[in-house]
Coordinates of C-alpha atoms and ligand atoms in Angstrom, one line a residue:
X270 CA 4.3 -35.9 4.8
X271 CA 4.6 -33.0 6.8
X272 CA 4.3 -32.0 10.6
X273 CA 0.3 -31.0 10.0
X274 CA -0.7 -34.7 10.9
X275 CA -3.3 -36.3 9.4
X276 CA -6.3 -35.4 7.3
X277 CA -9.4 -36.1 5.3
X278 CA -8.5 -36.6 1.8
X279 CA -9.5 -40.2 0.9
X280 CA -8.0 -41.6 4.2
X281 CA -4.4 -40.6 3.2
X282 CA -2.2 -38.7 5.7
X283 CA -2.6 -35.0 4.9
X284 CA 0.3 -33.2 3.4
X285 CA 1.8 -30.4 5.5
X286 CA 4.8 -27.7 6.3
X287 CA 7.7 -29.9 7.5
X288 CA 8.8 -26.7 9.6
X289 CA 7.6 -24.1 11.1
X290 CA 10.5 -22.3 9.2
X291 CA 8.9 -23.9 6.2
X292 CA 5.6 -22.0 6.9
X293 CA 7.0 -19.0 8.1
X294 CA 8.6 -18.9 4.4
X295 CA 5.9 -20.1 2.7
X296 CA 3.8 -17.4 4.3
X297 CA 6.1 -14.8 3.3
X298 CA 6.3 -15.9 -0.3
X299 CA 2.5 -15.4 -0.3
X300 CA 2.6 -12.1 0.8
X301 CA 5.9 -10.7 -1.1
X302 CA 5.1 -10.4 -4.1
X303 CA 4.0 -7.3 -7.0
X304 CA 2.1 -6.0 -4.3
X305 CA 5.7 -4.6 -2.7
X306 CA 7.6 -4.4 -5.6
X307 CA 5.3 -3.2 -8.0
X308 CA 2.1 -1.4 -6.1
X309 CA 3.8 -0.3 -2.9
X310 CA 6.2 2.0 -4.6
X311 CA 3.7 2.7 -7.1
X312 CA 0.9 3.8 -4.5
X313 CA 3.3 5.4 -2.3
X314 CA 4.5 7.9 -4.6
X315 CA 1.3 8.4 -6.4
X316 CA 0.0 9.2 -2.5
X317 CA 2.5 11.6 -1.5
X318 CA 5.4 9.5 -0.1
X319 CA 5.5 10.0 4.1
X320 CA 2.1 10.4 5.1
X321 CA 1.0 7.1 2.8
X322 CA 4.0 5.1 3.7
X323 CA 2.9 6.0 7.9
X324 CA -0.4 5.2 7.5
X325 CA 0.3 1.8 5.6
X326 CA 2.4 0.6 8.9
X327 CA -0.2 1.6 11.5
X328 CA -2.9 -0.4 8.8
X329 CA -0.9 -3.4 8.9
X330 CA -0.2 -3.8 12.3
X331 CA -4.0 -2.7 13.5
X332 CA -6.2 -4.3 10.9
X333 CA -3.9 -6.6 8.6
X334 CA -1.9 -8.5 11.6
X335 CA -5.2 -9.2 13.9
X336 CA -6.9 -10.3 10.2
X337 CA -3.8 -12.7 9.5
X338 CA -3.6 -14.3 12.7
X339 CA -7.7 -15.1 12.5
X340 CA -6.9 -16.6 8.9
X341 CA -4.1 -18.6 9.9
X342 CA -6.1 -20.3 13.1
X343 CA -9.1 -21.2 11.6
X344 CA -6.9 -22.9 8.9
X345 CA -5.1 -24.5 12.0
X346 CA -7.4 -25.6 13.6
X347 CA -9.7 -27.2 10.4
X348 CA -6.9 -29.1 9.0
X349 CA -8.8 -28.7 6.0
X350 CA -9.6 -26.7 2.6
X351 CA -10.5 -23.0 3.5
X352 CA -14.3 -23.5 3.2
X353 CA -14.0 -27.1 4.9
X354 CA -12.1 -25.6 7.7
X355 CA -14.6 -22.5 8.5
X356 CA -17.1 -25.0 8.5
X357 CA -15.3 -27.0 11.2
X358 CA -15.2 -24.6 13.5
X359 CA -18.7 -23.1 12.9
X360 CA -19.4 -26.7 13.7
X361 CA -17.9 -26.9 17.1
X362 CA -19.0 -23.3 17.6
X363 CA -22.9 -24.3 17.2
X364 CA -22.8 -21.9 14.6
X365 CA -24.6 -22.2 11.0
X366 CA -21.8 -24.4 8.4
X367 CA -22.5 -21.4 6.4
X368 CA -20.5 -19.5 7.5
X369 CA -18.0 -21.6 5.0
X370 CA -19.7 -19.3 2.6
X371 CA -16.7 -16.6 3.6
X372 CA -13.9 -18.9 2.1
X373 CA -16.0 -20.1 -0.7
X374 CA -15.7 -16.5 -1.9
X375 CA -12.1 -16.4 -1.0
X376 CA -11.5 -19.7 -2.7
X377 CA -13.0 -17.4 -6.0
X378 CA -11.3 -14.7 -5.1
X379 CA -7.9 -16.3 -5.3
X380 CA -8.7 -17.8 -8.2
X381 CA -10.1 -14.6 -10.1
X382 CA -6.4 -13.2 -9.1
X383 CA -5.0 -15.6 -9.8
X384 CA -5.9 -15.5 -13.4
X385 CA -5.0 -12.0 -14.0
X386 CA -1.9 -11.8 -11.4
X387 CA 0.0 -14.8 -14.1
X388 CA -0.6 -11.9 -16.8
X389 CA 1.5 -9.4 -15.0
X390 CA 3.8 -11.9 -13.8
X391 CA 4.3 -12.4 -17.8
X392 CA 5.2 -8.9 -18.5
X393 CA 7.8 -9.5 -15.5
X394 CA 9.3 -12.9 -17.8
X395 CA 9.4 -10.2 -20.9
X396 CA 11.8 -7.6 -19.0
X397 CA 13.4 -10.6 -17.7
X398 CA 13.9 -11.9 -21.8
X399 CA 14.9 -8.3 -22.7
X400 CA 17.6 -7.9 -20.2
X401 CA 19.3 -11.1 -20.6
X402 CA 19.4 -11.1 -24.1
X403 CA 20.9 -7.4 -23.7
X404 CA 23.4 -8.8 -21.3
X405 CA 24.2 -12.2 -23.2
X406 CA 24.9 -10.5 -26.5
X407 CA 26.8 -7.1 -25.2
X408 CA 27.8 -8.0 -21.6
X409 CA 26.7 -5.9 -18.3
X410 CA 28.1 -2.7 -19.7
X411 CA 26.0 -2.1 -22.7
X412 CA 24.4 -3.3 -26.3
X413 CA 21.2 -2.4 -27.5
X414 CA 19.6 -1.2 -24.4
X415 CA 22.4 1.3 -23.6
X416 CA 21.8 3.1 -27.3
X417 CA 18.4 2.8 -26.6
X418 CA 16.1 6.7 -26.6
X419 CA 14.4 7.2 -23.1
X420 CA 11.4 7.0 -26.0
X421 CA 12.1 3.8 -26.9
X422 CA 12.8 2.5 -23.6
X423 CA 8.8 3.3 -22.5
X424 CA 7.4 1.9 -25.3
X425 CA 8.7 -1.2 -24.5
X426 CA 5.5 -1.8 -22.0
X427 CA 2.8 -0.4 -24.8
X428 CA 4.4 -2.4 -27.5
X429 CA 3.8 -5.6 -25.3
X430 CA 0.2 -4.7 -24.7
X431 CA -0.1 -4.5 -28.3
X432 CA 0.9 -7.8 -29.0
X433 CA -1.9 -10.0 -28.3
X434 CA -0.4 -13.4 -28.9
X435 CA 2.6 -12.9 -26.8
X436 CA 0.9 -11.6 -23.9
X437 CA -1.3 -14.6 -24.0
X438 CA 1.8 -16.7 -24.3
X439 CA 4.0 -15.5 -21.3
X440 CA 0.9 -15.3 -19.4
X441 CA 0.7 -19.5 -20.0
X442 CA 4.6 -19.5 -19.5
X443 CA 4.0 -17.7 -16.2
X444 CA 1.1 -20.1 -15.2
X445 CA 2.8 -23.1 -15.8
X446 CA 5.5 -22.8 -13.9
X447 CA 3.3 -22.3 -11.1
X448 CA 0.9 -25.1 -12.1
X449 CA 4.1 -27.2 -11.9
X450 CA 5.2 -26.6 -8.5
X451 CA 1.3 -26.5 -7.2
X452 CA 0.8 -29.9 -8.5
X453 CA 4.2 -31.5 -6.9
X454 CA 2.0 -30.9 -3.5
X455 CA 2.7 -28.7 -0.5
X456 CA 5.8 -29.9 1.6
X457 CA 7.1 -31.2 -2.2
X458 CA 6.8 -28.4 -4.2
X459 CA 5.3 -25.0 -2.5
X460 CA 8.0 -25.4 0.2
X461 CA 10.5 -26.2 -1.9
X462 CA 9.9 -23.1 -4.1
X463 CA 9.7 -21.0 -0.5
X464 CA 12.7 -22.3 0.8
X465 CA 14.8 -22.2 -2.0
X466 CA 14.1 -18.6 -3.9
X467 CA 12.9 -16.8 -1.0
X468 CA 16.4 -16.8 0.5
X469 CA 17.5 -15.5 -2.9
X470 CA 15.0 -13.0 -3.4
X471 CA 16.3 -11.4 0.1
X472 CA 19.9 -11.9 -1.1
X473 CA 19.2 -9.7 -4.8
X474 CA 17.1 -7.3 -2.5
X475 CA 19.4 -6.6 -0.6
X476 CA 22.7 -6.3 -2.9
X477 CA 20.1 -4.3 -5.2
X478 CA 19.1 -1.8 -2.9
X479 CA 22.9 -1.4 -1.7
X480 CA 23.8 -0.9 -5.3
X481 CA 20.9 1.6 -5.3
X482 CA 21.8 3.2 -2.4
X483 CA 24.9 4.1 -3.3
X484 CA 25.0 5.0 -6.3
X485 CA 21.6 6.7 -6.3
X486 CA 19.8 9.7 -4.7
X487 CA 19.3 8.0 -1.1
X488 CA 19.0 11.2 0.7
X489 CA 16.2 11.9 -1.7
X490 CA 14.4 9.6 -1.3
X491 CA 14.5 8.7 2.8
X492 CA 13.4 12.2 3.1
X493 CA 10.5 11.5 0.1
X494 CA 9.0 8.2 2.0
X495 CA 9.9 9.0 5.6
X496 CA 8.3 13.0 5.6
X497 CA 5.1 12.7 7.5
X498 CA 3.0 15.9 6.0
X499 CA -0.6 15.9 7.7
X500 CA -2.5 17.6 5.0
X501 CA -1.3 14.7 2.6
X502 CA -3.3 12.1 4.8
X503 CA -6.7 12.9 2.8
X504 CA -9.3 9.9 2.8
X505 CA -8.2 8.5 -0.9
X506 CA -4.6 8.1 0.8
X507 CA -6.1 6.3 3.6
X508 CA -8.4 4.1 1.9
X509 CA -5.4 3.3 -0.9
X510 CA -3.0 2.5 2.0
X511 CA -5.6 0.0 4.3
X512 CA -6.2 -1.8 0.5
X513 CA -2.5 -2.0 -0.1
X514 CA -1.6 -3.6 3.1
X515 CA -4.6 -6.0 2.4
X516 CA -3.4 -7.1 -0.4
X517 CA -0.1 -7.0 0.2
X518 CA -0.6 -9.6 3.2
X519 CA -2.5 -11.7 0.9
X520 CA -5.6 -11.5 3.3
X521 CA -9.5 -11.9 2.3
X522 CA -8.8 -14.7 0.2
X523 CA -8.5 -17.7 1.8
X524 CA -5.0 -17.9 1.1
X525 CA -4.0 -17.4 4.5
X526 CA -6.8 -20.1 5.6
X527 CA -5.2 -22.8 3.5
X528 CA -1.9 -22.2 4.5
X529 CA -2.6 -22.3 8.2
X530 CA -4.2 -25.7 7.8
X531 CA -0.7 -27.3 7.1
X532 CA 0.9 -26.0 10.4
X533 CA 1.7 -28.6 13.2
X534 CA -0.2 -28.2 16.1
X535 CA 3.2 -26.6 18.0
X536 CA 3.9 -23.3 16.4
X537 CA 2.9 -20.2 17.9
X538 CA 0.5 -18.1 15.1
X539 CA 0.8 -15.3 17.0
X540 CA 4.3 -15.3 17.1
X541 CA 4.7 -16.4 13.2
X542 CA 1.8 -14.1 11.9
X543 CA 4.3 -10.8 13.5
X544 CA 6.9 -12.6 11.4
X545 CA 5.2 -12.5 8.5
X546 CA 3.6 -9.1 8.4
X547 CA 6.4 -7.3 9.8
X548 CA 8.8 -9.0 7.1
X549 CA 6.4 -8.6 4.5
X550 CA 6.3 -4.6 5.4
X551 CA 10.2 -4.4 5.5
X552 CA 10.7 -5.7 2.3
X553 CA 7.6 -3.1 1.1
X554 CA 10.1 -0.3 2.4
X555 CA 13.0 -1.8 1.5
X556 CA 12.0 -2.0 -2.4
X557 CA 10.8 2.1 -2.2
X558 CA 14.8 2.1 -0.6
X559 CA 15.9 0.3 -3.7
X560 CA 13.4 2.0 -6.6
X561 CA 13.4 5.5 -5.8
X562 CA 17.1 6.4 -5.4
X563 CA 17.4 4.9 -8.9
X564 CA 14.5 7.0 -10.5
X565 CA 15.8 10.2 -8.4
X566 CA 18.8 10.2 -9.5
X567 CA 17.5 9.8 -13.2
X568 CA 15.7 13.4 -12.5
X569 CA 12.9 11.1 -13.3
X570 CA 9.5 11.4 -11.3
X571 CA 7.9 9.3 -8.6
X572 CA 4.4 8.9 -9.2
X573 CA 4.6 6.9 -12.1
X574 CA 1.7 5.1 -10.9
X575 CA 2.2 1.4 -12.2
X576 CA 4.2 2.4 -15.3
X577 CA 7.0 2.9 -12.2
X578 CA 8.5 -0.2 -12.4
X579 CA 8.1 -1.1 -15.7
X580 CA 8.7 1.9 -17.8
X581 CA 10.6 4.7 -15.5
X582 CA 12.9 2.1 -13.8
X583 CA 14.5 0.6 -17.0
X584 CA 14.8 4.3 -18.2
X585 CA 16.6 5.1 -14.8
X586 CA 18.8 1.9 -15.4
X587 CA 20.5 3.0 -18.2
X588 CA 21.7 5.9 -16.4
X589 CA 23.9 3.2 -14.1
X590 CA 26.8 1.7 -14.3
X591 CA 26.0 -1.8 -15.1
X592 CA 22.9 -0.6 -15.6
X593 CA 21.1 -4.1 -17.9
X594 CA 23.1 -6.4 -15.8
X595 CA 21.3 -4.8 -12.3
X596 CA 17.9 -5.0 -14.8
X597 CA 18.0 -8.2 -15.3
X598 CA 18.9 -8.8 -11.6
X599 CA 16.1 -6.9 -10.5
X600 CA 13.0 -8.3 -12.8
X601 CA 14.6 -12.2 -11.9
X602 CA 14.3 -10.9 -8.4
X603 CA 10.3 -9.7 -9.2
X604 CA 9.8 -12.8 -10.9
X605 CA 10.7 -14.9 -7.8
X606 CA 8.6 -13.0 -5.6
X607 CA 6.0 -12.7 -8.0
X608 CA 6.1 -16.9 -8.5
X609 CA 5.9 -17.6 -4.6
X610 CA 2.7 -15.3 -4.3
X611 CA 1.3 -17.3 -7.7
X612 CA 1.3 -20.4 -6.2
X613 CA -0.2 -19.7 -3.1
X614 CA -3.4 -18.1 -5.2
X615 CA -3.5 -21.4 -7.4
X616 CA -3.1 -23.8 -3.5
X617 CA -7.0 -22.4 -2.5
X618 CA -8.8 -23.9 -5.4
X619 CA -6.8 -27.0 -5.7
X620 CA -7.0 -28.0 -1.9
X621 CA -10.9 -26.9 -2.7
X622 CA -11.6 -29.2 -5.4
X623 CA -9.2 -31.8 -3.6
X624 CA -11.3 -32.1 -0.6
X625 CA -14.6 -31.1 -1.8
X626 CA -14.7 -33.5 -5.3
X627 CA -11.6 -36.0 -4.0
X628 CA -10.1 -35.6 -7.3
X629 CA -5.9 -35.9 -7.2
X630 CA -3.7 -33.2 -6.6
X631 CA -2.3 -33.2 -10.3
X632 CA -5.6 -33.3 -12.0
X633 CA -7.1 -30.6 -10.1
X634 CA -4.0 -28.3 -10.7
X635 CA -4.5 -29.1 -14.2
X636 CA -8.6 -27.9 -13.9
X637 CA -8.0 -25.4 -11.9
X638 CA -4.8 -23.4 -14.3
X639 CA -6.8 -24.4 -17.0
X640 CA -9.7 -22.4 -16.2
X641 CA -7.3 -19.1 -14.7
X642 CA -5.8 -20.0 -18.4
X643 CA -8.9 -18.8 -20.3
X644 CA -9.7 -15.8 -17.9
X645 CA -6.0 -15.0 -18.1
X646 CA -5.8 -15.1 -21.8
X647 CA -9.6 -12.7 -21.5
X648 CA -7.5 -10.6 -19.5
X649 CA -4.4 -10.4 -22.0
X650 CA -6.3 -10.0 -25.4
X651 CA -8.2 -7.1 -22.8
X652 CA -5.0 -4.7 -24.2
X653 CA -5.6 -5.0 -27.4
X654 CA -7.3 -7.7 -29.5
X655 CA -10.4 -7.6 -27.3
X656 CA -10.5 -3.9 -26.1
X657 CA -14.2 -4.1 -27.0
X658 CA -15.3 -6.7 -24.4
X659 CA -16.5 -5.2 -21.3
X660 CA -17.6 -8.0 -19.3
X661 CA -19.6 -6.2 -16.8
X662 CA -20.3 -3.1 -18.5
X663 CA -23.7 -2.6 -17.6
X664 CA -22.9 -2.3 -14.4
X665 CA -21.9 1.8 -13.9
X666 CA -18.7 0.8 -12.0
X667 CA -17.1 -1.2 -14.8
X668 CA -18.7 1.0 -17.2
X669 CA -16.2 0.9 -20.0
X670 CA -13.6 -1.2 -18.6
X671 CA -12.0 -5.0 -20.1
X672 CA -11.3 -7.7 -18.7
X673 CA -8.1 -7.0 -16.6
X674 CA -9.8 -3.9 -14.8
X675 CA -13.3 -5.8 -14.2
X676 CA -11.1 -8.9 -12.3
X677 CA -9.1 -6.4 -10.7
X678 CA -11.9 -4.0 -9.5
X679 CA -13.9 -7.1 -8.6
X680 CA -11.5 -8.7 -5.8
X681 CA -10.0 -5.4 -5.0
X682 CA -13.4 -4.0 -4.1
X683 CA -15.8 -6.6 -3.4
X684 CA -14.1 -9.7 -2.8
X685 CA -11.0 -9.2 -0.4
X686 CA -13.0 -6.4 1.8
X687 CA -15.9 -8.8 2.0
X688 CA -13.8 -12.1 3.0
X689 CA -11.9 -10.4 5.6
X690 CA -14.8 -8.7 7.3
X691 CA -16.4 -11.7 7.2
X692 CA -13.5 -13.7 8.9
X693 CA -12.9 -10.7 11.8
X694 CA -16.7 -10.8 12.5
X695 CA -16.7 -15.2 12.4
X696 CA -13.6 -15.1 14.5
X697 CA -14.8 -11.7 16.9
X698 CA -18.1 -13.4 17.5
X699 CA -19.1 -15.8 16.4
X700 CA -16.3 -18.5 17.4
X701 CA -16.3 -20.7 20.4
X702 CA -13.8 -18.6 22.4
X703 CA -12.3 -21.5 23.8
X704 CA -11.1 -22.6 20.3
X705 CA -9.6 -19.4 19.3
X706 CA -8.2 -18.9 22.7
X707 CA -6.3 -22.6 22.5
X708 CA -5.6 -21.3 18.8
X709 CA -3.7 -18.3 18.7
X710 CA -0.7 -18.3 21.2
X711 CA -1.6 -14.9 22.8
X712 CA -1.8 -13.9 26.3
X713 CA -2.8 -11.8 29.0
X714 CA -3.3 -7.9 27.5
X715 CA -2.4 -8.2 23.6
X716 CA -5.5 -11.2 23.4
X717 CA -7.6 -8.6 24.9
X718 CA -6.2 -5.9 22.3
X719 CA -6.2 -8.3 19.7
X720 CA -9.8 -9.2 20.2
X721 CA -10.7 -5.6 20.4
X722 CA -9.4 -4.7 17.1
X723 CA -11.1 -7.9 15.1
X724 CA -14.4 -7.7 17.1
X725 CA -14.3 -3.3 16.7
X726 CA -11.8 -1.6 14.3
X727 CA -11.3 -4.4 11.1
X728 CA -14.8 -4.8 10.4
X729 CA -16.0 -1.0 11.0
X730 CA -12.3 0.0 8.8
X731 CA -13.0 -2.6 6.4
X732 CA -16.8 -1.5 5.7
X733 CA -14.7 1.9 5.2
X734 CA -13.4 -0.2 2.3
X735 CA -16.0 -1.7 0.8
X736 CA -17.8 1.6 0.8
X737 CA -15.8 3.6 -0.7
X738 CA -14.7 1.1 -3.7
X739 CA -18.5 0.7 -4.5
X740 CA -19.2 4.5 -4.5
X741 CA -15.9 6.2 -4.7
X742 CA -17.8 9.8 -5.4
X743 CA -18.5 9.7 -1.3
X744 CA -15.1 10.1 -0.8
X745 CA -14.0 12.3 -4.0
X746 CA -11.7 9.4 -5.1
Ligands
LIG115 N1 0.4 -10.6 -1.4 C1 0.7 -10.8 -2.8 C2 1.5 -9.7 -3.3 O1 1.9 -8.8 -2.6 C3 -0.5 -10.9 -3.7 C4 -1.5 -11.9 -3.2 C5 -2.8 -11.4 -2.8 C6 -1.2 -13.2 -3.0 C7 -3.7 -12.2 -2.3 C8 -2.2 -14.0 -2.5 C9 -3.4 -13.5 -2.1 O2 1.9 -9.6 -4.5

């Protein structure tokens, strides 16, 4: 039992954070994750380095940080699932209940990623296998990998995709590691994971990124992410850089919601929400700090696009001293932050179906990875054996695509814009002021910025968004 207090499930006390440390990591699990290891790097050099990398801050701290703190006190202040809780304060706001309509979508939304987020989160446990049997059998210095061709090398990622029943099976491995830790319940087993691997997630981050830095082209690449160039900040780099920092602060999905509703009454959101975003954009910077020096000095090139990580990087590894050891460092340390985002995707639909159906924490863990099992596995065989089903083909903007691509697309472009204008609109407007006053720990000026940027610039930046994923010729992208 945590510090949350207590709640509606079946008369029992509600489970909770049982610190405000606790949350804070929790929180920042949820938002580290593939998004900065994998798609920051990824989007920043496929963007033009400086003038994505600038843009991306002034998105997080004028759109994603107002969005987080509204997420966080509604969950606060409805003790409850994310669609239980919007519905609370609707309630005491003499608005319509449903407005809990927002986090049912988000509740969907997590799940949908959910499903396809495990897959990727597989490929991570594969590099993971491949390095530590590398290191096991030949030591840090070498074996198979060192003798490897840079050929060889890159197909490791098309072989993978190839193989149907082992993409399927580290996509289950993947998921049931966080159905185990879901299930143990949220002060038992989601803090537990956050207070245990986040610390050594910053720890390999940080010896990583030292080990990059000095041994790699650093020079290279502070001047490639830190070079503001005007003419690079075209409309397709802004829109890619206000989606990144969305997802990257797991916002629009109720996540956020859910994970507010276990925070005692005493913490400051305000306060904790800066914490969170502003660590959640260092460690996006800090893992560009730790790729690109690495790929640099490889001669190799930086707009990879999301073969970066997983096919230039092991190529630039050999190139190191020590290079499968560091590899097998660095996918562990993916795999950790990868695992603490997982679990808060798979938290939404359990503390759904908990409060919603009253069925017990272990058996709706079990319903709910079940289901992102078979999506998952759609997903998976979407590589290879299933390349033929395109779920939503007959609509012209999946035209074509599988399984992976149509989740993707879906939540990316409809799903996470729609939630989170939703929530700065519910929380700009339509909320009892009182309660979001009493809720979110600012004062003076910055409440009157902060409501200024949820009631104006998130929804009118956001509708930019949603716009431009559903008809991407308006903007050439
Ligand atoms: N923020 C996570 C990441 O960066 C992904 C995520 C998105 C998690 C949405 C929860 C909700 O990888």
């Amino acid at each position: 039992m945590g510090i949350s207090g207590t709640g509606s499930v079946a008369g029992t006390a509600r489970d909770g954070w049982s610190s405000r440390t606790a949350f804070i990591l929790a929180a920042i699990g949820s938002a580290v994750g593939l998004g900065n290891l994998w798609r920051f790097p990824a989007e920043a050099g496929a963007n033009g380095g400086g003038a994505f990398v600038v843009f991306y801050i002034g998105c997080v701290l004028l759109i994603g940080l107002p969005i987080l703190l509204s997420e966080t006190l509604i969950g606060r202040h409805g003790q409850a699932s994310a669609p239980e809780s919007v519905r609370r304060v609707a309630l005491q706001s003499k608005a319509s209940p449903a407005w809990g309509l927002l986090a049912d979508l988000g509740v969907l939304g997590s799940f949908l990623i959910l499903s396809f987020y495990c897959v990727v989160g597989g490929w991570v446990l594969y590099y993971v296998g491949i390095f530590a049997v590398d290191v096991v059998q030949s030591g840090p210095f070498g074996g198979a990998f060192e003798s490897m061709s840079a050929e060889e090398i890159e197909a490791l990622l098309p072989d993978l995709f190839a193989n149907g029943p082992l993409m399927v099976g580290l996509d289950a491995l993947f998921l049931g590691i966080t159905l185990y830790f879901v299930a143990k319940g949220v002060s038992g087993g989601i803090e537990w994971v956050a207070k245990w691997m986040m610390p050594a997630f910053f720890v390999l981050l940080v010896a990583i990124t030292i080990y990059s830095a000095v041994g790699g082209a650093f020079e290279e690449t502070v001047a490639y992410l830190f070079t503001f160039e005007w003419d690079k900040l075209t409309g397709p780099v802004m829109l890619a850089a206000l989606g990144q920092a969305f997802f990257s602060l797991s916002l629009g999905l109720a996540c956020m919601i859910t994970y507010g509703s276990y925070v005692g009454r005493s913490v400051n959101l305000a306060g904790t929400s800066t914490i969170v975003a502003g660590a959640d954009t260092a460690v996006a910077l800090i893992a560009g700090l730790c790729l690109f020096p690495i790929v640099f000095a490889a001669g190799l090139p930086a707009n990879a696009g999301p073969g970066l990580m997983f096919q230039t990087l092991p190529h630039a590894f050999q190139s190191m001293p020590g290079g499968p050891l560091v590899g097998l460092l660095f996918f562990v340390m993916v795999a950790v932050a990868a695992l603490t985002s997982s679990v808060s995707l798979l938290e939404p639909p359990v503390a759904w179906m908990i409060d919603r159906f009253r069925i017990v924490r272990p058996v709706s863990t079990g319903i709910v990875a079940a289901g992102a099992m078979v999506l998952g596995a759609l997903s998976a065989l979407s590589f290879n054996t299933m390349g033929w089903f395109h779920p939503l083909g007959f609509i012209p903007l999946f035209e074509g695509q599988g399984m992976f691509d149509v989740l993707d697309g879906l939540t990316a472009k409809l799903f996470m814009p729609i939630g989170a204008i939703l929530t700065a609109i519910f929380v700009g407007w339509i909320a009892d002021r009182r309660l979001v006053d009493s809720e979110n720990g600012l004062g003076g000026i910055l409440h009157l910025f902060w409501l200024l940027l949820v009631r104006f610039l998130c929804p009118l930046a956001l509708l930019g968004i949603l716009i431009a994923g559903l008809f991407p010729d308006l903007f050439g992208g």
